[in-house]
């Protein structure tokens, strides 16, 4: 596969062996059995790797499949509004909101507009951009849409847990406790400890389209669970 070929096709159930070992890609499996090929990214130690999803580079078919899988899982918690985390989570949040029949969603942002209030922000970093120390903002004009509402907080991937905890921190500063947290990919279990440290109520509220494991090297170019 070429690098630009990942995240472009939704394959029928049973197209790939989910047990591994894996070479070249990891087959993520949705609840209906359909599969999406994800690139495998070796970690710095050379002995472990993670499957990767860049949702805004995915085809519309893949984005639609992820949203269709995630939407009913969020709907079970009866959200009244979808709040999306930047940057990649905004693509998924918009698609999920449409799938749920909402007419809009509320995007959080990292770019401070001149009318923003610094008190309506928290520090933000992520696994994909750990060297970039940003702030997570909510547009003050959006507050009436989320305060006093049943909020679903959506990101593309939950990996280290830093981004989702920043989102929860911002919501908490506004007096909001999301009823559910959604993501397309729940990447390994590294995020468990950070989320648990923020509060024991949060991990049971997390839903995802699929989960991916931490992979271990199993020979040259091969990876196993």
mmCIF file of C-alpha atoms in Angstrom:
data_model
loop_
_atom_site.group_PDB
_atom_site.id
_atom_site.type_symbol
_atom_site.label_atom_id
_atom_site.label_comp_id
_atom_site.label_asym_id
_atom_site.label_seq_id
_atom_site.Cartn_x
_atom_site.Cartn_y
_atom_site.Cartn_z
ATOM 1 C CA UNK A 1 0.000 0.000 0.000
ATOM 2 C CA UNK A 2 1.021 3.579 -0.631
ATOM 3 C CA UNK A 3 0.823 5.971 2.331
ATOM 4 C CA UNK A 4 -2.074 7.864 0.767
ATOM 5 C CA UNK A 5 -4.090 4.642 0.386
ATOM 6 C CA UNK A 6 -4.780 4.212 4.098
ATOM 7 C CA UNK A 7 -8.199 5.099 5.552
ATOM 8 C CA UNK A 8 -9.812 5.134 2.093
ATOM 9 C CA UNK A 9 -11.857 1.930 1.940
ATOM 10 C CA UNK A 10 -14.373 0.125 4.122
ATOM 11 C CA UNK A 11 -13.788 -3.594 3.569
ATOM 12 C CA UNK A 12 -16.388 -6.351 4.040
ATOM 13 C CA UNK A 13 -16.362 -8.433 7.239
ATOM 14 C CA UNK A 14 -13.691 -11.104 7.277
ATOM 15 C CA UNK A 15 -11.457 -9.424 4.699
ATOM 16 C CA UNK A 16 -8.456 -9.528 7.053
ATOM 17 C CA UNK A 17 -7.417 -11.674 10.003
ATOM 18 C CA UNK A 18 -7.761 -9.529 13.143
ATOM 19 C CA UNK A 19 -5.556 -11.892 15.166
ATOM 20 C CA UNK A 20 -2.313 -11.071 13.352
ATOM 21 C CA UNK A 21 0.588 -11.004 13.078
ATOM 22 C CA UNK A 22 0.361 -7.839 10.999
ATOM 23 C CA UNK A 23 2.581 -6.570 8.224
ATOM 24 C CA UNK A 24 2.029 -3.208 6.569
ATOM 25 C CA UNK A 25 -1.290 -2.427 8.213
ATOM 26 C CA UNK A 26 -3.600 -3.198 11.117
ATOM 27 C CA UNK A 27 -7.236 -4.083 10.298
ATOM 28 C CA UNK A 28 -9.583 -2.173 12.603
ATOM 29 C CA UNK A 29 -12.964 -3.867 12.907
ATOM 30 C CA UNK A 30 -16.241 -2.008 13.436
ATOM 31 C CA UNK A 31 -19.223 -3.482 15.264
ATOM 32 C CA UNK A 32 -20.853 -4.624 12.007
ATOM 33 C CA UNK A 33 -17.683 -6.545 11.121
ATOM 34 C CA UNK A 34 -16.516 -4.168 8.395
ATOM 35 C CA UNK A 35 -12.813 -3.371 8.435
ATOM 36 C CA UNK A 36 -10.542 -0.387 7.800
ATOM 37 C CA UNK A 37 -6.811 -0.678 7.148
ATOM 38 C CA UNK A 38 -4.689 1.503 9.431
ATOM 39 C CA UNK A 39 -0.947 2.197 9.076
ATOM 40 C CA UNK A 40 1.328 0.870 11.809
ATOM 41 C CA UNK A 41 3.601 3.461 13.443
ATOM 42 C CA UNK A 42 6.652 2.094 15.317
ATOM 43 C CA UNK A 43 7.367 3.832 18.621
ATOM 44 C CA UNK A 44 10.736 5.255 19.638
ATOM 45 C CA UNK A 45 11.847 2.057 21.395
ATOM 46 C CA UNK A 46 11.637 0.143 18.108
ATOM 47 C CA UNK A 47 9.905 -2.766 19.834
ATOM 48 C CA UNK A 48 6.358 -1.451 20.021
ATOM 49 C CA UNK A 49 3.973 0.195 17.587
ATOM 50 C CA UNK A 50 0.504 1.674 17.360
ATOM 51 C CA UNK A 51 -2.098 1.749 14.615
ATOM 52 C CA UNK A 52 -2.799 5.271 13.386
ATOM 53 C CA UNK A 53 -5.912 7.140 12.257
ATOM 54 C CA UNK A 54 -5.894 10.632 10.721
ATOM 55 C CA UNK A 55 -9.607 11.098 10.277
ATOM 56 C CA UNK A 56 -9.496 14.251 8.155
ATOM 57 C CA UNK A 57 -7.406 12.349 5.593
ATOM 58 C CA UNK A 58 -9.929 9.504 5.476
ATOM 59 C CA UNK A 59 -12.332 9.103 2.584
ATOM 60 C CA UNK A 60 -15.894 10.285 3.044
ATOM 61 C CA UNK A 61 -16.992 6.635 3.008
ATOM 62 C CA UNK A 62 -14.714 5.873 5.957
ATOM 63 C CA UNK A 63 -15.764 9.018 7.822
ATOM 64 C CA UNK A 64 -19.420 8.099 7.274
ATOM 65 C CA UNK A 65 -18.823 4.536 8.497
ATOM 66 C CA UNK A 66 -17.105 5.763 11.656
ATOM 67 C CA UNK A 67 -19.880 8.272 12.357
ATOM 68 C CA UNK A 68 -22.590 5.675 11.713
ATOM 69 C CA UNK A 69 -20.924 3.304 14.181
ATOM 70 C CA UNK A 70 -20.335 5.917 16.874
ATOM 71 C CA UNK A 71 -23.641 7.792 16.673
ATOM 72 C CA UNK A 72 -25.910 5.131 18.240
ATOM 73 C CA UNK A 73 -23.386 4.566 21.029
ATOM 74 C CA UNK A 74 -23.608 8.251 21.878
ATOM 75 C CA UNK A 75 -27.381 8.297 21.387
ATOM 76 C CA UNK A 76 -27.773 5.722 24.165
ATOM 77 C CA UNK A 77 -26.725 8.496 26.577
ATOM 78 C CA UNK A 78 -29.303 10.960 25.189
ATOM 79 C CA UNK A 79 -26.978 13.869 24.389
ATOM 80 C CA UNK A 80 -28.516 17.198 23.456
ATOM 81 C CA UNK A 81 -25.397 18.664 21.862
ATOM 82 C CA UNK A 82 -22.091 17.400 20.432
ATOM 83 C CA UNK A 83 -18.916 19.243 21.462
ATOM 84 C CA UNK A 84 -15.874 18.552 19.262
ATOM 85 C CA UNK A 85 -12.201 18.679 20.239
ATOM 86 C CA UNK A 86 -9.681 20.204 17.828
ATOM 87 C CA UNK A 87 -8.218 19.618 15.483
ATOM 88 C CA UNK A 88 -9.008 16.183 14.095
ATOM 89 C CA UNK A 89 -11.936 15.598 16.413
ATOM 90 C CA UNK A 90 -13.900 18.338 14.671
ATOM 91 C CA UNK A 91 -14.258 16.282 11.487
ATOM 92 C CA UNK A 92 -15.738 13.365 13.411
ATOM 93 C CA UNK A 93 -17.883 15.527 15.696
ATOM 94 C CA UNK A 94 -19.550 17.220 12.731
ATOM 95 C CA UNK A 95 -20.242 13.891 11.023
ATOM 96 C CA UNK A 96 -21.637 12.348 14.204
ATOM 97 C CA UNK A 97 -23.864 15.363 14.876
ATOM 98 C CA UNK A 98 -25.323 15.078 11.373
ATOM 99 C CA UNK A 99 -25.799 11.338 11.808
ATOM 100 C CA UNK A 100 -27.740 11.997 15.017
ATOM 101 C CA UNK A 101 -29.993 14.469 13.222
ATOM 102 C CA UNK A 102 -28.599 17.586 14.903
ATOM 103 C CA UNK A 103 -28.480 20.790 12.888
ATOM 104 C CA UNK A 104 -25.135 21.910 14.323
ATOM 105 C CA UNK A 105 -22.385 21.075 16.799
ATOM 106 C CA UNK A 106 -20.092 23.130 19.023
ATOM 107 C CA UNK A 107 -16.407 23.138 18.003
ATOM 108 C CA UNK A 108 -13.755 23.960 20.567
ATOM 109 C CA UNK A 109 -10.630 25.645 19.215
ATOM 110 C CA UNK A 110 -6.938 26.356 19.738
ATOM 111 C CA UNK A 111 -6.829 29.642 17.833
ATOM 112 C CA UNK A 112 -7.692 32.597 20.054
ATOM 113 C CA UNK A 113 -10.028 35.094 18.406
ATOM 114 C CA UNK A 114 -9.969 38.675 19.637
ATOM 115 C CA UNK A 115 -13.345 38.319 21.357
ATOM 116 C CA UNK A 116 -12.348 35.179 23.294
ATOM 117 C CA UNK A 117 -12.021 35.193 27.072
ATOM 118 C CA UNK A 118 -8.776 33.707 28.421
ATOM 119 C CA UNK A 119 -10.658 32.450 31.481
ATOM 120 C CA UNK A 120 -12.665 30.220 29.131
ATOM 121 C CA UNK A 121 -9.597 28.160 28.200
ATOM 122 C CA UNK A 122 -7.251 25.468 29.529
ATOM 123 C CA UNK A 123 -3.790 24.177 28.471
ATOM 124 C CA UNK A 124 -3.784 21.552 25.711
ATOM 125 C CA UNK A 125 -1.289 19.068 24.296
ATOM 126 C CA UNK A 126 -1.688 15.787 22.437
ATOM 127 C CA UNK A 127 0.205 12.619 21.515
ATOM 128 C CA UNK A 128 0.617 13.792 17.903
ATOM 129 C CA UNK A 129 1.936 17.261 18.816
ATOM 130 C CA UNK A 130 3.517 16.906 22.280
ATOM 131 C CA UNK A 131 5.972 19.744 21.677
ATOM 132 C CA UNK A 132 3.211 22.243 20.948
ATOM 133 C CA UNK A 133 1.795 23.835 24.083
ATOM 134 C CA UNK A 134 -1.518 25.342 23.073
ATOM 135 C CA UNK A 135 -4.674 26.403 24.849
ATOM 136 C CA UNK A 136 -8.122 24.971 24.343
ATOM 137 C CA UNK A 137 -10.837 27.603 23.992
ATOM 138 C CA UNK A 138 -14.601 27.708 23.873
ATOM 139 C CA UNK A 139 -16.134 30.592 21.965
ATOM 140 C CA UNK A 140 -18.102 32.570 24.584
ATOM 141 C CA UNK A 141 -20.906 32.980 22.063
ATOM 142 C CA UNK A 142 -21.419 29.195 22.129
ATOM 143 C CA UNK A 143 -22.006 28.971 25.885
ATOM 144 C CA UNK A 144 -25.831 29.104 25.661
ATOM 145 C CA UNK A 145 -25.699 26.014 23.432
ATOM 146 C CA UNK A 146 -23.922 23.846 26.009
ATOM 147 C CA UNK A 147 -24.608 25.155 29.504
ATOM 148 C CA UNK A 148 -27.313 23.144 31.225
ATOM 149 C CA UNK A 149 -27.337 20.612 28.362
ATOM 150 C CA UNK A 150 -26.489 16.928 28.076
ATOM 151 C CA UNK A 151 -23.114 17.159 26.335
ATOM 152 C CA UNK A 152 -21.308 14.485 24.319
ATOM 153 C CA UNK A 153 -17.579 15.261 24.066
ATOM 154 C CA UNK A 154 -16.051 13.884 20.849
ATOM 155 C CA UNK A 155 -12.440 13.462 19.688
ATOM 156 C CA UNK A 156 -10.972 11.463 16.819
ATOM 157 C CA UNK A 157 -8.637 9.277 18.898
ATOM 158 C CA UNK A 158 -8.094 8.726 22.610
ATOM 159 C CA UNK A 159 -4.442 7.741 22.980
ATOM 160 C CA UNK A 160 -2.544 9.185 25.943
ATOM 161 C CA UNK A 161 -5.656 10.807 27.385
ATOM 162 C CA UNK A 162 -4.172 14.306 27.509
ATOM 163 C CA UNK A 163 -6.526 15.873 24.971
ATOM 164 C CA UNK A 164 -9.702 14.376 26.376
ATOM 165 C CA UNK A 165 -8.741 15.393 29.931
ATOM 166 C CA UNK A 166 -8.157 18.941 28.679
ATOM 167 C CA UNK A 167 -11.633 18.880 27.169
ATOM 168 C CA UNK A 168 -13.131 17.607 30.401
ATOM 169 C CA UNK A 169 -11.227 20.260 32.358
ATOM 170 C CA UNK A 170 -12.635 22.998 30.150
ATOM 171 C CA UNK A 171 -16.150 21.609 30.493
ATOM 172 C CA UNK A 172 -15.730 21.400 34.283
ATOM 173 C CA UNK A 173 -14.673 25.059 34.403
ATOM 174 C CA UNK A 174 -18.023 25.854 32.783
ATOM 175 C CA UNK A 175 -19.977 23.709 35.220
ATOM 176 C CA UNK A 176 -20.590 21.027 32.587
ATOM 177 C CA UNK A 177 -20.178 17.276 33.096
ATOM 178 C CA UNK A 178 -20.427 15.434 29.753
ATOM 179 C CA UNK A 179 -22.770 12.450 29.793
ATOM 180 C CA UNK A 180 -20.616 10.525 27.296
ATOM 181 C CA UNK A 181 -17.185 10.700 25.641
ATOM 182 C CA UNK A 182 -16.845 9.403 22.085
ATOM 183 C CA UNK A 183 -13.951 8.704 19.724
ATOM 184 C CA UNK A 184 -13.414 6.807 16.505
ATOM 185 C CA UNK A 185 -10.361 4.961 17.856
ATOM 186 C CA UNK A 186 -9.517 3.975 21.418
ATOM 187 C CA UNK A 187 -5.770 3.478 20.987
ATOM 188 C CA UNK A 188 -4.309 0.910 23.400
ATOM 189 C CA UNK A 189 -4.984 1.353 27.131
ATOM 190 C CA UNK A 190 -2.442 4.058 27.902
ATOM 191 C CA UNK A 191 -5.194 6.603 28.440
ATOM 192 C CA UNK A 192 -6.857 4.631 31.262
ATOM 193 C CA UNK A 193 -4.662 5.892 34.097
ATOM 194 C CA UNK A 194 -4.830 9.547 33.103
ATOM 195 C CA UNK A 195 -8.608 9.464 32.738
ATOM 196 C CA UNK A 196 -9.048 7.531 35.987
ATOM 197 C CA UNK A 197 -6.900 10.107 37.788
ATOM 198 C CA UNK A 198 -9.249 12.834 36.594
ATOM 199 C CA UNK A 199 -12.226 10.953 38.019
ATOM 200 C CA UNK A 200 -13.440 7.350 38.322
ATOM 201 C CA UNK A 201 -16.721 8.188 36.616
ATOM 202 C CA UNK A 202 -15.163 8.937 33.240
ATOM 203 C CA UNK A 203 -13.850 5.661 31.826
ATOM 204 C CA UNK A 204 -17.290 3.954 31.909
ATOM 205 C CA UNK A 205 -18.622 6.850 29.827
ATOM 206 C CA UNK A 206 -16.136 6.321 26.976
ATOM 207 C CA UNK A 207 -17.385 4.756 23.736
ATOM 208 C CA UNK A 208 -15.518 4.208 20.478
ATOM 209 C CA UNK A 209 -15.973 2.886 16.971
ATOM 210 C CA UNK A 210 -13.089 0.465 17.509
ATOM 211 C CA UNK A 211 -10.167 -0.337 19.794
ATOM 212 C CA UNK A 212 -6.569 -0.967 18.779
ATOM 213 C CA UNK A 213 -3.897 -2.693 20.880
ATOM 214 C CA UNK A 214 -0.304 -1.872 21.645
ATOM 215 C CA UNK A 215 1.638 -3.960 19.119
ATOM 216 C CA UNK A 216 4.925 -5.773 19.724
ATOM 217 C CA UNK A 217 7.614 -6.515 17.167
ATOM 218 C CA UNK A 218 7.357 -10.094 15.885
ATOM 219 C CA UNK A 219 10.196 -10.140 13.375
ATOM 220 C CA UNK A 220 11.292 -7.857 10.576
ATOM 221 C CA UNK A 221 8.308 -5.794 9.445
ATOM 222 C CA UNK A 222 5.851 -7.876 11.464
ATOM 223 C CA UNK A 223 3.831 -6.954 14.530
ATOM 224 C CA UNK A 224 1.731 -8.960 16.965
ATOM 225 C CA UNK A 225 -0.712 -8.205 19.754
#
